[in-house]
CSV table of C-alpha atoms in Angstrom, one decimal:
chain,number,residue,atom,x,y,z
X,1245,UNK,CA,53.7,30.3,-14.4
X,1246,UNK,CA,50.6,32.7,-14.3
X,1247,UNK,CA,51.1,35.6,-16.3
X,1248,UNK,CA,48.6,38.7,-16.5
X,1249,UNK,CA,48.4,40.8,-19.4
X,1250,UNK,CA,46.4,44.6,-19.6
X,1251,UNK,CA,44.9,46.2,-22.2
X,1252,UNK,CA,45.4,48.8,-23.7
X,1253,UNK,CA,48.7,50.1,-22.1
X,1254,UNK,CA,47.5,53.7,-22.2
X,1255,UNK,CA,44.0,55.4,-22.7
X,1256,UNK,CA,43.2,59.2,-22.7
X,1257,UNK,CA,39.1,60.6,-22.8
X,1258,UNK,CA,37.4,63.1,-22.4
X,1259,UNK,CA,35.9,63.4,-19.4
X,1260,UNK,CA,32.1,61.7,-19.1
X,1261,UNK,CA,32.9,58.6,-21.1
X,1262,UNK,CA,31.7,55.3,-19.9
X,1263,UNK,CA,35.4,53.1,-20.7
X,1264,UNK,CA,36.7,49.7,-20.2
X,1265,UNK,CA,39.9,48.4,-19.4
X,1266,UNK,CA,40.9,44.6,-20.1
X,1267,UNK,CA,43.0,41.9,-18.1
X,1268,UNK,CA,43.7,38.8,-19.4
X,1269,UNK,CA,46.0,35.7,-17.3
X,1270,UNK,CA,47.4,32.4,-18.3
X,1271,UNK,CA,46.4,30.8,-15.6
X,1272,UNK,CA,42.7,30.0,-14.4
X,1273,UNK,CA,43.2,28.5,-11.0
X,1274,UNK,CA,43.1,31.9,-8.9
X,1275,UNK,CA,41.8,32.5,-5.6
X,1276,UNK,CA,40.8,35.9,-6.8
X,1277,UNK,CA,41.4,38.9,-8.5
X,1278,UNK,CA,41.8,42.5,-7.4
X,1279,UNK,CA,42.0,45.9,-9.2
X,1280,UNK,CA,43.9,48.8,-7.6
X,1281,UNK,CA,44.5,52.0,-8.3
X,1282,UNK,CA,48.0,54.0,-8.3
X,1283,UNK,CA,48.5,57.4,-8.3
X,1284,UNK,CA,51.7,58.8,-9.0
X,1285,UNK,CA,54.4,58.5,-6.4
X,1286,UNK,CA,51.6,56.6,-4.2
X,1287,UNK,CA,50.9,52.9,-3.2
X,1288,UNK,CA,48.1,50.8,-3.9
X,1289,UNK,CA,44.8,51.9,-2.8
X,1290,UNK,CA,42.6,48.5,-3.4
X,1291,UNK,CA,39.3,49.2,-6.3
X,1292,UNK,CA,37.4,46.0,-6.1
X,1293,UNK,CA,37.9,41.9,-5.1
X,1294,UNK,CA,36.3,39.6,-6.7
X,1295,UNK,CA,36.3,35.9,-5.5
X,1296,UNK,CA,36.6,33.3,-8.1
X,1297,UNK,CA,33.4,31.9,-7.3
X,1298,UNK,CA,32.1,35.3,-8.0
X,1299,UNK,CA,31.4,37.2,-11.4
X,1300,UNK,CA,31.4,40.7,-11.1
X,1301,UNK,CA,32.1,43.2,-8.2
X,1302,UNK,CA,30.1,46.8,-8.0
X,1303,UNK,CA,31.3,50.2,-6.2
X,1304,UNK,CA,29.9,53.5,-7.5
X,1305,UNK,CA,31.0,53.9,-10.6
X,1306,UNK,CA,33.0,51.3,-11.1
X,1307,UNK,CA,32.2,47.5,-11.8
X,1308,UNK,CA,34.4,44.7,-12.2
X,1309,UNK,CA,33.5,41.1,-14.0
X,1310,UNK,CA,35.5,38.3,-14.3
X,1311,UNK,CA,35.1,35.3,-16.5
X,1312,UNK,CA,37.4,32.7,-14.7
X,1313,UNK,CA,37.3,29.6,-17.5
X,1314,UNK,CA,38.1,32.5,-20.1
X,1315,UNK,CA,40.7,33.9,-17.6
X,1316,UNK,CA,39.4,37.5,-18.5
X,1317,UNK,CA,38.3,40.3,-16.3
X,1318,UNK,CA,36.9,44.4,-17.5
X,1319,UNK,CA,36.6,46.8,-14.9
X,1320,UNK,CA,33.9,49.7,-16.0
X,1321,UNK,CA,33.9,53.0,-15.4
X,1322,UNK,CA,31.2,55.0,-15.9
X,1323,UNK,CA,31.0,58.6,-16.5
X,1324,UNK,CA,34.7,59.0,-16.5
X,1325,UNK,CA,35.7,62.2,-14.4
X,1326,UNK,CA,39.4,64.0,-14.3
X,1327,UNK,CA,40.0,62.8,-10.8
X,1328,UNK,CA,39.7,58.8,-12.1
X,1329,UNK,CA,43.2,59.5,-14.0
X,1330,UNK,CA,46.0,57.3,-12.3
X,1331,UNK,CA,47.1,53.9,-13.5
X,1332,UNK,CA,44.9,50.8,-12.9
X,1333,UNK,CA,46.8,47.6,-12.3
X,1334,UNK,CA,44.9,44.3,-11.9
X,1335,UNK,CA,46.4,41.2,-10.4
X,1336,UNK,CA,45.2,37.8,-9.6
X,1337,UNK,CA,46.0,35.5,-6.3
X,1338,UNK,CA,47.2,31.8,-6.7
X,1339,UNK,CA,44.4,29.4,-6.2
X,1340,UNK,CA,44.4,27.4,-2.4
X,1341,UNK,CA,44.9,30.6,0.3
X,1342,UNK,CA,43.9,33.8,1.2
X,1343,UNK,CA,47.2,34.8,1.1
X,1344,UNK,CA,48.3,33.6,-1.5
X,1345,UNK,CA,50.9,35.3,-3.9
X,1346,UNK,CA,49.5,38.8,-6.1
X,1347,UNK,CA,51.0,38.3,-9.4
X,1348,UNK,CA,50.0,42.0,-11.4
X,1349,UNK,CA,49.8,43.4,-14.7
X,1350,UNK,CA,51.6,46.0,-16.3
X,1351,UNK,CA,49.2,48.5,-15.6
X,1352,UNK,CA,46.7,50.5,-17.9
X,1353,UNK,CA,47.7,54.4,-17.4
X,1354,UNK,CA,44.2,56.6,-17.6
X,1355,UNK,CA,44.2,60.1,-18.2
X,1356,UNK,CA,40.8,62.0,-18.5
X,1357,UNK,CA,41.2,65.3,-19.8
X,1358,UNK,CA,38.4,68.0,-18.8
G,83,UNK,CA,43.0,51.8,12.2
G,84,UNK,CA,46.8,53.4,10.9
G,85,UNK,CA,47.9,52.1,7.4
G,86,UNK,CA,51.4,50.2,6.2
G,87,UNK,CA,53.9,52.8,7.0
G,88,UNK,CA,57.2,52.6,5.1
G,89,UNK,CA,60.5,54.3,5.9
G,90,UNK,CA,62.3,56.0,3.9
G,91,UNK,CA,60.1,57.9,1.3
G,92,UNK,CA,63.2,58.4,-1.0
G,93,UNK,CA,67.0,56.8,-1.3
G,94,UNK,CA,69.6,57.8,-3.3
G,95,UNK,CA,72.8,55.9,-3.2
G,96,UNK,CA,75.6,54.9,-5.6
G,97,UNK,CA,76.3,51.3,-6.5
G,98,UNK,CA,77.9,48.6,-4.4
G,99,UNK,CA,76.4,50.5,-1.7
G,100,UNK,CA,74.1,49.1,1.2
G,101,UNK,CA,70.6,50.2,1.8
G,102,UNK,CA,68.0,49.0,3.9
G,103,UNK,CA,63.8,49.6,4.2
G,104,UNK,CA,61.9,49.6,6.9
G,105,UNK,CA,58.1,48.5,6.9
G,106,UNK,CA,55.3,48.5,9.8
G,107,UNK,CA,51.6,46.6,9.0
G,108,UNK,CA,48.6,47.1,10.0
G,109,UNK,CA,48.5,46.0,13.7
G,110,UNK,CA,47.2,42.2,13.6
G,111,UNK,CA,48.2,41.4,10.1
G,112,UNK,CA,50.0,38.3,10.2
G,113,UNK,CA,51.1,38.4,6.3
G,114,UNK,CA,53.9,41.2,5.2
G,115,UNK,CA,55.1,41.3,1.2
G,116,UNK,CA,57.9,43.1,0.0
G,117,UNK,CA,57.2,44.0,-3.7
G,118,UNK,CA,59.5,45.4,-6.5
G,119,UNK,CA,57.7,47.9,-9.3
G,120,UNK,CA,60.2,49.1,-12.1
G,121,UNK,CA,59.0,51.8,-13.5
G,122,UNK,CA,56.5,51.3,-16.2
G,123,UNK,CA,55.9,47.8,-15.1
G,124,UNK,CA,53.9,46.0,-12.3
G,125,UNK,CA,54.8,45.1,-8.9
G,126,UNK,CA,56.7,41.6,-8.6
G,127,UNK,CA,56.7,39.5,-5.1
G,128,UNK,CA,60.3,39.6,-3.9
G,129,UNK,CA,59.1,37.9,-0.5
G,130,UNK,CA,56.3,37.0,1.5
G,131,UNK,CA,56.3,36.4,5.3
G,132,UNK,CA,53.1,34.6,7.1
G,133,UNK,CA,53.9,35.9,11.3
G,134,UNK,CA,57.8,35.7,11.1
G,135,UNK,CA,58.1,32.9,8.4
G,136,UNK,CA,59.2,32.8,4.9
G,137,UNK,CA,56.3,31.6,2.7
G,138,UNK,CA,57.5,32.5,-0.8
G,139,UNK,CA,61.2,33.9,-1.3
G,140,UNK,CA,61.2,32.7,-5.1
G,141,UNK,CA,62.1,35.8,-6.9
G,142,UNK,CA,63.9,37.4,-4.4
G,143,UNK,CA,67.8,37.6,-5.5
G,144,UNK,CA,69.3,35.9,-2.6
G,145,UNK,CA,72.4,37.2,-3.9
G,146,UNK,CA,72.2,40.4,-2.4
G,147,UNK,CA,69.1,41.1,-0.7
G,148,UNK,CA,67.7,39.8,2.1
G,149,UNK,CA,65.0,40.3,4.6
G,150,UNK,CA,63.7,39.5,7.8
G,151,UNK,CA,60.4,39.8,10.2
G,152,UNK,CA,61.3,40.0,13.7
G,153,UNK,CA,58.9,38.8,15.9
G,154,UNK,CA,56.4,38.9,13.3
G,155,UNK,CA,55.2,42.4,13.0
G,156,UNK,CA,58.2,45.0,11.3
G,157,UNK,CA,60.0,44.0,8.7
G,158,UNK,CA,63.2,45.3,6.7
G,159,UNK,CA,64.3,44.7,3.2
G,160,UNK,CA,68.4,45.1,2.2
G,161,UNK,CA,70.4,45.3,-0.3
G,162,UNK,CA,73.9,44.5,-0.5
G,163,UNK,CA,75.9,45.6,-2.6
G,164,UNK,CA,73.4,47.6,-5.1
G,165,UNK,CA,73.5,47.7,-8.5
G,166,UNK,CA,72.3,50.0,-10.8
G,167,UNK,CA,69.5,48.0,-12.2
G,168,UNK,CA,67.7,47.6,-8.9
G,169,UNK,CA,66.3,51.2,-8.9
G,170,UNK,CA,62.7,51.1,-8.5
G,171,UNK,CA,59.8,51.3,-6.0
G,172,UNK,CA,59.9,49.0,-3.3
G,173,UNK,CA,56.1,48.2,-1.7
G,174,UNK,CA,55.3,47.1,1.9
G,175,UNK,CA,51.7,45.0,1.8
G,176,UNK,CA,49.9,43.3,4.5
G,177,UNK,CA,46.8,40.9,4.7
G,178,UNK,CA,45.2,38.9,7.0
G,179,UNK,CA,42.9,40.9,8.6
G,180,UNK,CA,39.0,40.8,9.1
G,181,UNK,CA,38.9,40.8,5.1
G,182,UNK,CA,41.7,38.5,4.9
G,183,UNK,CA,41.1,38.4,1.1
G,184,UNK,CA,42.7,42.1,0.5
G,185,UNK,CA,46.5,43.0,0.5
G,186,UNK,CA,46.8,46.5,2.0
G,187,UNK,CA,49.7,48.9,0.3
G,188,UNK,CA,52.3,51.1,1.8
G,189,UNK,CA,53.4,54.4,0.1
G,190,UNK,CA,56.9,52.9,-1.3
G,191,UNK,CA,60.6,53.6,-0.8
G,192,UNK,CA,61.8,55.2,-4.0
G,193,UNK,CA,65.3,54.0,-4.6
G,194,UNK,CA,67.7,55.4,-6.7
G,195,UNK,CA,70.7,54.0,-7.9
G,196,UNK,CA,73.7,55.8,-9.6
């Protein structure tokens, strides 16, 4: 059963700091991986997909890498503004479809304080 | 194009009651997920529907809920009778699309349970 772990559960900076947040699963066999974003009282709004052939993923500010035999993956963001606060949940498809099942993480809440 | 739409925004009922949520794709999606997210946690897969079939139903407490995808495009979620420790977000995703990699969120159906 995959399982997919985030570090660290909670993170507050000041605003312009380059930070990293970790997710780690059990299982190495994925299809992909996918960070999202959620706001408060919002869905998912899709970050970045990286395909497990693949090892990292880049938009604006944000970069993604994933190290599939490790079953790791940081996603970077630079130059950390107020507006980036929301909580970033990673999740990981099952190897063998493109729609294959999401299994998530907890979640790492950001807050980046002016 | 239109995102998932969900219906309704916000439930309250008491439990042992019935309650039922409504979700619409994006137009030419042919894979619809019904999520649960406690609060503090990540989503989990209650079900997973490829056009009108069931693909994954694992976790989904058979019990009392159930769900169904009419002719492949709407789908509702119910539950019956509710108890108390099925309060949470419920989340509408589709997939399938051009970038058949990505899962696509709706806003979520708050539901409260007293």
């Amino acid at each position: 059963k995959q399982e997919v772990t985030q570090i660290p559960a909670a993170l507050s900076v000041p605003e312009g700091e380059n930070l990293v947040l970790n997710c780690s699963f059990t299982d190495s066999a994925i299809y992909n991986l996918q960070w999202f974003r959620q706001d408060p009282g919002k869905g998912l709004t899709s970050l970045l997909l990286i395909q497990s052939s693949q090892r990292e993923q880049t938009s604006g500010r944000l970069n993604a890498s994933l190290d599939k035999s490790s079953g790791r993956s940081t996603l970077y963001i630079a130059a950390s503004q107020p507006g980036d606060s929301a909580t970033y949940l990673c999740a990981v498809r099952a190897g063998g479809t493109s729609y294959g099942k999401l299994t998530f993480g907890q979640g790492t809440i950001l807050t980046v304080h002016p | 194009e239109a995102g998932v739409a969900q219906s309704p925004r916000y439930k309250i009922i008491e439990k042992r009651q019935s309650v039922a949520f409504w979700c619409n794709p994006i137009s030419g999606h042919a894979t619809l997920y019904w999520y649960q997210q406690i609060l503090g946690q990540g989503p989990k897969l209650l079900i997973q529907f490829q056009n009108n079939g069931v693909v994954d139903d694992s976790q989904l407490p058979k019990d009392r809920f159930s769900a169904e995808r009419l002719k492949g495009v709407d789908s509702t979620l119910k539950i019956q009778p509710a108890k108390l420790e099925d309060s949470a977000v419920y989340l509408c995703a589709s997939g399938g699309g051009a970038l058949s990699n990505e899962q696509f969120f709706g806003p979520g159906t708050r539901l409260t349970v007293l």
